[in-house]
PDB file of C-alpha atoms in Angstrom:
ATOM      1  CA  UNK J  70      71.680  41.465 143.262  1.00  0.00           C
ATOM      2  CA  UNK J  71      75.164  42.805 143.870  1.00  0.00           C
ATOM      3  CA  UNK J  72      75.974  41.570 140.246  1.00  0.00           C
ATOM      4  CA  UNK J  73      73.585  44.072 138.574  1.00  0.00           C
ATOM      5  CA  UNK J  74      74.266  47.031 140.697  1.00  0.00           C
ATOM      6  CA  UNK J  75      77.896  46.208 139.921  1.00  0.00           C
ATOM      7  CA  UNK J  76      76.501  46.108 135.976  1.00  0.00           C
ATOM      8  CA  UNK J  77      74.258  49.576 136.529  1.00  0.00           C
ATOM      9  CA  UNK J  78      77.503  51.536 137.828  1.00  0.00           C
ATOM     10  CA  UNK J  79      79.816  50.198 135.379  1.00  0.00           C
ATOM     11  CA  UNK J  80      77.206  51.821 132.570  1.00  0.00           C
ATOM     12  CA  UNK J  81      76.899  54.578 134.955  1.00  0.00           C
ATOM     13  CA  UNK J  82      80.623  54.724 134.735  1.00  0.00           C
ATOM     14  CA  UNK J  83      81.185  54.566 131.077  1.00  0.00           C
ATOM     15  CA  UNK J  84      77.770  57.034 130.389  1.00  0.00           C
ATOM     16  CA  UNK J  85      80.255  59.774 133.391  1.00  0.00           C
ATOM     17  CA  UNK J  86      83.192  58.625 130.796  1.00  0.00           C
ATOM     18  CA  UNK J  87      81.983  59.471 127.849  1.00  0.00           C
ATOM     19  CA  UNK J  88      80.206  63.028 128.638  1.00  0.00           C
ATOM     20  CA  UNK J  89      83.732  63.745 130.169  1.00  0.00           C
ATOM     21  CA  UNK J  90      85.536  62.989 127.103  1.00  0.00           C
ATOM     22  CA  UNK J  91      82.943  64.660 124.996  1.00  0.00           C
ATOM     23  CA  UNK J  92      83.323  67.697 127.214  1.00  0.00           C
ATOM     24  CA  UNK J  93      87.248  67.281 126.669  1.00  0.00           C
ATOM     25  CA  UNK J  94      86.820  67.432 123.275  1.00  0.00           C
ATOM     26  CA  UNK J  95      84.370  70.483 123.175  1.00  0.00           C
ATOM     27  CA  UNK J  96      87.087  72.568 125.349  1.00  0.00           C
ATOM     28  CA  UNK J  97      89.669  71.849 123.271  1.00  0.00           C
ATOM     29  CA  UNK J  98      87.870  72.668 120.116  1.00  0.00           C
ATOM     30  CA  UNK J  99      86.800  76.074 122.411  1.00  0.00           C
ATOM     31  CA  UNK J 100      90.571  76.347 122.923  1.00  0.00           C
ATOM     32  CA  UNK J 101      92.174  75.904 119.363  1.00  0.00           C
ATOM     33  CA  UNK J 102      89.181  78.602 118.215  1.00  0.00           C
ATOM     34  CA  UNK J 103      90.129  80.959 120.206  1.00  0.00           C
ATOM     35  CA  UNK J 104      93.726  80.240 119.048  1.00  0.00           C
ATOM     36  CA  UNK J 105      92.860  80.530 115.720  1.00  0.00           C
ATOM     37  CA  UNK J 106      91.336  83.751 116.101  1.00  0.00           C
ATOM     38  CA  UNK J 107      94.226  85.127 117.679  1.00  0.00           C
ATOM     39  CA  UNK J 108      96.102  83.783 114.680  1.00  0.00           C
ATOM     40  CA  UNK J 109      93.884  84.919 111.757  1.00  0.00           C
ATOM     41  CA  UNK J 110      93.903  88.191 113.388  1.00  0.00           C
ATOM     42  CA  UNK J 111      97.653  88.565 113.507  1.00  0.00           C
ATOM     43  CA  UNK J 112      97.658  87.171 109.910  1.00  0.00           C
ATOM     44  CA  UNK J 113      94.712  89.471 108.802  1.00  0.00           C
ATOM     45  CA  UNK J 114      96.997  92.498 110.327  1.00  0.00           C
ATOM     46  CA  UNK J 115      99.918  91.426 108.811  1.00  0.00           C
ATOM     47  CA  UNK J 116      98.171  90.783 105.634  1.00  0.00           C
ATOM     48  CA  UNK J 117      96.811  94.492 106.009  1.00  0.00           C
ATOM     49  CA  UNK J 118     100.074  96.162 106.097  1.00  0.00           C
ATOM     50  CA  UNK J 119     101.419  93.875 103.137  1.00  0.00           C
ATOM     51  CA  UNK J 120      98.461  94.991 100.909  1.00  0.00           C
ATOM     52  CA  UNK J 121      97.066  91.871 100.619  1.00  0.00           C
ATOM     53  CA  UNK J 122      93.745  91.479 102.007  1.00  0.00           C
ATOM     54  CA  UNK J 123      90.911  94.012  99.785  1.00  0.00           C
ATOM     55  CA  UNK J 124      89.634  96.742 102.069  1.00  0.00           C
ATOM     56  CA  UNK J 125      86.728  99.857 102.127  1.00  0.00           C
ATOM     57  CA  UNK J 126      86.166 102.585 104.014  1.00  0.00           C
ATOM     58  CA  UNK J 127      86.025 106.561 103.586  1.00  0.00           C
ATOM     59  CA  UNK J 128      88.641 107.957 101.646  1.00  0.00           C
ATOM     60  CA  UNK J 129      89.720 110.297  98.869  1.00  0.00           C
ATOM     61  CA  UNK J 130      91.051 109.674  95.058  1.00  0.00           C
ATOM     62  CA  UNK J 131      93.867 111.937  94.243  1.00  0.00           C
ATOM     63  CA  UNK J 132      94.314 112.246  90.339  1.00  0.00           C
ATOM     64  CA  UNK J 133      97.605 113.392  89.052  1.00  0.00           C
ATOM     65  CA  UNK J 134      97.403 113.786  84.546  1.00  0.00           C
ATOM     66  CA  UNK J 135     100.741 113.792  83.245  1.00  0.00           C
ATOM     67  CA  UNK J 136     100.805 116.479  80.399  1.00  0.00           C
ATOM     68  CA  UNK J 137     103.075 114.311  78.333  1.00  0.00           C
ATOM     69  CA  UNK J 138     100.469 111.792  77.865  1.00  0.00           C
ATOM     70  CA  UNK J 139      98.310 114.871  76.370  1.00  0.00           C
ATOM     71  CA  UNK J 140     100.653 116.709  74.517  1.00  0.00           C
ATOM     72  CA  UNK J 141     103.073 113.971  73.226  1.00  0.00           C
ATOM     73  CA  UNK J 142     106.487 115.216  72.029  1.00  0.00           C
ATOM     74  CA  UNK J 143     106.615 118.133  74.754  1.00  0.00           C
ATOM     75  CA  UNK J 144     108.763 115.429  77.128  1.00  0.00           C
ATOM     76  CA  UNK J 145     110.196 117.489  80.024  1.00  0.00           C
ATOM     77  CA  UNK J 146     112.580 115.730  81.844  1.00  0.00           C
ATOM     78  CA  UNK J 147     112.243 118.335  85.101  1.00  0.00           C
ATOM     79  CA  UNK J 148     108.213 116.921  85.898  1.00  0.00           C
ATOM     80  CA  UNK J 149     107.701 116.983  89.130  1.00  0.00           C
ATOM     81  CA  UNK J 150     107.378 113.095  89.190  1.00  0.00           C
ATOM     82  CA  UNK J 151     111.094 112.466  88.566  1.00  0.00           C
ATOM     83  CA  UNK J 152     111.738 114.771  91.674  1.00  0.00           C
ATOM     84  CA  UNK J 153     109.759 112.280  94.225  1.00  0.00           C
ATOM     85  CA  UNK J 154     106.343 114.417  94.386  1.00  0.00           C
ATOM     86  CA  UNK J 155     104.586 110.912  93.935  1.00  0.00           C
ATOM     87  CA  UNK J 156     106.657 109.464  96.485  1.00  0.00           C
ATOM     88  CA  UNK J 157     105.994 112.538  98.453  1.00  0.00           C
ATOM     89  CA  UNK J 158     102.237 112.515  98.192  1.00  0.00           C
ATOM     90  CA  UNK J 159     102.026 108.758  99.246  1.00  0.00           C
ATOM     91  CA  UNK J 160     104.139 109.791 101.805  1.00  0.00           C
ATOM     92  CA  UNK J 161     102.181 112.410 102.927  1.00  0.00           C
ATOM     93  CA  UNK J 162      98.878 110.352 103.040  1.00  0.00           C
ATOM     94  CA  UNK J 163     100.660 108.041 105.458  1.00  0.00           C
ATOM     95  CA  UNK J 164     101.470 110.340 107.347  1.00  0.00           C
ATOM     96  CA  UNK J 165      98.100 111.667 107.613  1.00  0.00           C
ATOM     97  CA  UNK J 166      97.155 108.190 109.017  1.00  0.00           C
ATOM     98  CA  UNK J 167      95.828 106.521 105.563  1.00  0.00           C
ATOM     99  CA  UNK J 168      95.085 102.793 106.517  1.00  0.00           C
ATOM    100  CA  UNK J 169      95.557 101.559 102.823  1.00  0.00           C
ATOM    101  CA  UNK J 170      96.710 103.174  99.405  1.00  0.00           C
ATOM    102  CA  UNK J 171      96.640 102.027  95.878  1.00  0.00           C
ATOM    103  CA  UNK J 172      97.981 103.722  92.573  1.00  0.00           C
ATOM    104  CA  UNK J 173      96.297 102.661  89.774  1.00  0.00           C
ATOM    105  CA  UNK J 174      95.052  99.901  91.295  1.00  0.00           C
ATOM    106  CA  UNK J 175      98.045  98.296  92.850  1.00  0.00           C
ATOM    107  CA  UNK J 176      98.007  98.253  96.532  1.00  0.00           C
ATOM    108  CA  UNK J 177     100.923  99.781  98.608  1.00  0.00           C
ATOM    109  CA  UNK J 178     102.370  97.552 101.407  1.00  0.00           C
ATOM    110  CA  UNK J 179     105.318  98.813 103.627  1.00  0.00           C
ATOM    111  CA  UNK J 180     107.728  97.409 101.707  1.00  0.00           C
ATOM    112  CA  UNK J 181     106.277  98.507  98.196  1.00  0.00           C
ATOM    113  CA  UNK J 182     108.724 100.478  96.227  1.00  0.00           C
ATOM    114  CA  UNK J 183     107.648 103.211  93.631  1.00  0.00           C
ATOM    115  CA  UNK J 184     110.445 104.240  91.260  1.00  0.00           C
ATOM    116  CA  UNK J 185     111.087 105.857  88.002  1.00  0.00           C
ATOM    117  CA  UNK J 186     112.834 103.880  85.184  1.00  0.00           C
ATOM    118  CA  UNK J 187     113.509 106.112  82.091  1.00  0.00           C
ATOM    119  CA  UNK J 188     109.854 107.827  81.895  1.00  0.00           C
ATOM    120  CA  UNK J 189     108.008 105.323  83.621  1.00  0.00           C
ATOM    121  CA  UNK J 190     107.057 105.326  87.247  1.00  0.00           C
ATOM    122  CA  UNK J 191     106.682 101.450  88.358  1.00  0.00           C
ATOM    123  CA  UNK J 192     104.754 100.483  91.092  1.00  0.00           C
ATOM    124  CA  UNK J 193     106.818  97.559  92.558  1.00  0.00           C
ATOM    125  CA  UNK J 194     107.395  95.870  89.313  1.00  0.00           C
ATOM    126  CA  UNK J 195     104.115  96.930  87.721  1.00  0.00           C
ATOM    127  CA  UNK J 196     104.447  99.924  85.352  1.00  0.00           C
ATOM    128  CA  UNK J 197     101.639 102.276  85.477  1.00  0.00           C
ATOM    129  CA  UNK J 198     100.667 105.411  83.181  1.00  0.00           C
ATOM    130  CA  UNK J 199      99.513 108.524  82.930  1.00  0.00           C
ATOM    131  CA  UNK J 200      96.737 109.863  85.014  1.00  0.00           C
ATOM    132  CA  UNK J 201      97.977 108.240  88.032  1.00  0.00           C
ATOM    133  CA  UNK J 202      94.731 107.581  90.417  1.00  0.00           C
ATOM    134  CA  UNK J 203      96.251 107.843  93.430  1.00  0.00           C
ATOM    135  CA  UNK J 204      93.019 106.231  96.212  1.00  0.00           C
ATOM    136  CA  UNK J 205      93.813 105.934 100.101  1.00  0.00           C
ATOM    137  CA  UNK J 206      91.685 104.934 102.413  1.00  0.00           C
ATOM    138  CA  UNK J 207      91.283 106.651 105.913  1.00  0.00           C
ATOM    139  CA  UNK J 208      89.766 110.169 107.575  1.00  0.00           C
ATOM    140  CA  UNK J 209      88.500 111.672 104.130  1.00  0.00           C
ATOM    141  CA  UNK J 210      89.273 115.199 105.727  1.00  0.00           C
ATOM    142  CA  UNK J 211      92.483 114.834 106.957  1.00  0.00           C
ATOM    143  CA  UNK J 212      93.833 112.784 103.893  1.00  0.00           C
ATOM    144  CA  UNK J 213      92.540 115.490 101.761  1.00  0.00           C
ATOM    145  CA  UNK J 214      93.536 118.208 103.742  1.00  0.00           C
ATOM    146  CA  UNK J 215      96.976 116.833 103.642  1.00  0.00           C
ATOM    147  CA  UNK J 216      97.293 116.766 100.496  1.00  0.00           C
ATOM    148  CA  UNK J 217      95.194 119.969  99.378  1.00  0.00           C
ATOM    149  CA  UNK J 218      96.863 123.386  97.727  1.00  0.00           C
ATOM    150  CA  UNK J 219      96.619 125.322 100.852  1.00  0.00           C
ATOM    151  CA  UNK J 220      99.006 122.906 102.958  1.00  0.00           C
ATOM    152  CA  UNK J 221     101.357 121.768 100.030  1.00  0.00           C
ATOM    153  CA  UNK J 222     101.955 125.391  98.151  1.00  0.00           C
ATOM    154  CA  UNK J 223     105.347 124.417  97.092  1.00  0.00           C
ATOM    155  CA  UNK J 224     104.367 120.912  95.641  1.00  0.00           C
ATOM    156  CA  UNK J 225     101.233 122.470  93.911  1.00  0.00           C
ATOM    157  CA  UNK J 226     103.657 125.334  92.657  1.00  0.00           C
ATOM    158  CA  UNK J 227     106.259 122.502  90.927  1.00  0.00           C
ATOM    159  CA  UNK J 228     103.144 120.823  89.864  1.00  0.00           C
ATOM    160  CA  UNK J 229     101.375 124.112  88.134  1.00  0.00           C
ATOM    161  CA  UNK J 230     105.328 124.464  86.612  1.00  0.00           C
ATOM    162  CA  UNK J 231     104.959 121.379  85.325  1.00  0.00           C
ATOM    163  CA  UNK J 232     101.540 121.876  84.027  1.00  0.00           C
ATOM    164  CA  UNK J 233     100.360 119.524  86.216  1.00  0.00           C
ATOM    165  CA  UNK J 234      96.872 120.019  87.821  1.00  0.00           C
ATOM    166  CA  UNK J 235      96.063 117.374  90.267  1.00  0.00           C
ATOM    167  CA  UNK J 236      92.362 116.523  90.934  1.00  0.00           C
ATOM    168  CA  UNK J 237      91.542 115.372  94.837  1.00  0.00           C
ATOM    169  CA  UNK J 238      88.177 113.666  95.499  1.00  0.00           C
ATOM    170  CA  UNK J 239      86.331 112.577  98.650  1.00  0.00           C
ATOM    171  CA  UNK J 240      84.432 109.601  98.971  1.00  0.00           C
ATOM    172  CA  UNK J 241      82.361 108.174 101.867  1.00  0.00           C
ATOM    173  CA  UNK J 242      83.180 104.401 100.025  1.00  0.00           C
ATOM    174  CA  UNK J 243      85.761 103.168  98.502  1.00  0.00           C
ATOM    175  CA  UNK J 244      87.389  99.889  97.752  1.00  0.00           C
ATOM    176  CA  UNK J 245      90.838  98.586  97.755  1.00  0.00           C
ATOM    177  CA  UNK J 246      91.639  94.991  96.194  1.00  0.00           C
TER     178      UNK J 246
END
């Protein structure tokens, strides 16, 4: 008799065992989830601000036409380009709390450069043309109003010497590869 209670407890024993190990197992799965998570999100942030990951949300499209690209040989070497106005309206879309920006379809990270080489503005080391679709996502009013005639007279005055008209949209959608 005292043999097979001594039998019944050791399977009572190893049945306790096992739901504690499978319990074990199940927390630390739990754990390295919840580690994860803080991970990917610290990656997913950091992947943000590089430009990496595609994103969507309300924003505006600013277009700025190059009037060499319409009227050929009239190259001016004073456009307001070469002066930093593009650098100046990403700029100023930051500023304005844009969450993401591409130009042409390149995303800008925060350590994306946009130069001029010659006559061509690269993005990076991407070159990009004439018009320049300049799309940032964020508050579609504030972006826009940053970036509208009434709060940028000078740089819409060096545009209009220029013969530069820039085109601003809003959009309740738009995506960002």
């Amino acid at each position: 008799q005292l043999s097979s209670q001594l039998s019944d407890q050791t399977k009572n024993v190893e049945t306790l065992t096992k739901d504690v190990n499978a319990l074990r197992a199940q927390v630390e799965e739990e754990s390295k989830s919840v580690s994860n998570w803080s991970l990917n999100q610290t990656i997913q942030d950091d992947e943000m601000v590089n430009g990496v990951l595609p994103v969507q949300g309300e924003g505006i499209t600013l277009t700025i036409a190059n009037p060499i690209s319409v009227s050929g040989d009239n190259a001016d070497s004073s456009l307001p380009r070469e002066n930093g106005s593009q650098v100046r309206v990403v700029s100023l879309l930051w500023q304005s709390g844009a969450e993401a920006i591409a130009i042409n379809g390149y995303r800008l990270g925060v350590q994306t450069s946009i130069r001029t080489a010659g006559t061509t503005i690269l993005i990076g080391v991407n070159s990009v043309q004439s018009p320049y679709r300049i799309e940032a996502i964020g508050n579609s009013s504030a972006l826009a109003n940053a970036v509208s005639k009434k709060t940028q007279k000078r740089l819409y005055d060096d545009f209009k010497e220029a013969g530069i008209y820039p085109q601003v949209s809003r959009s309740k959608s738009i995506t960002l590869d």
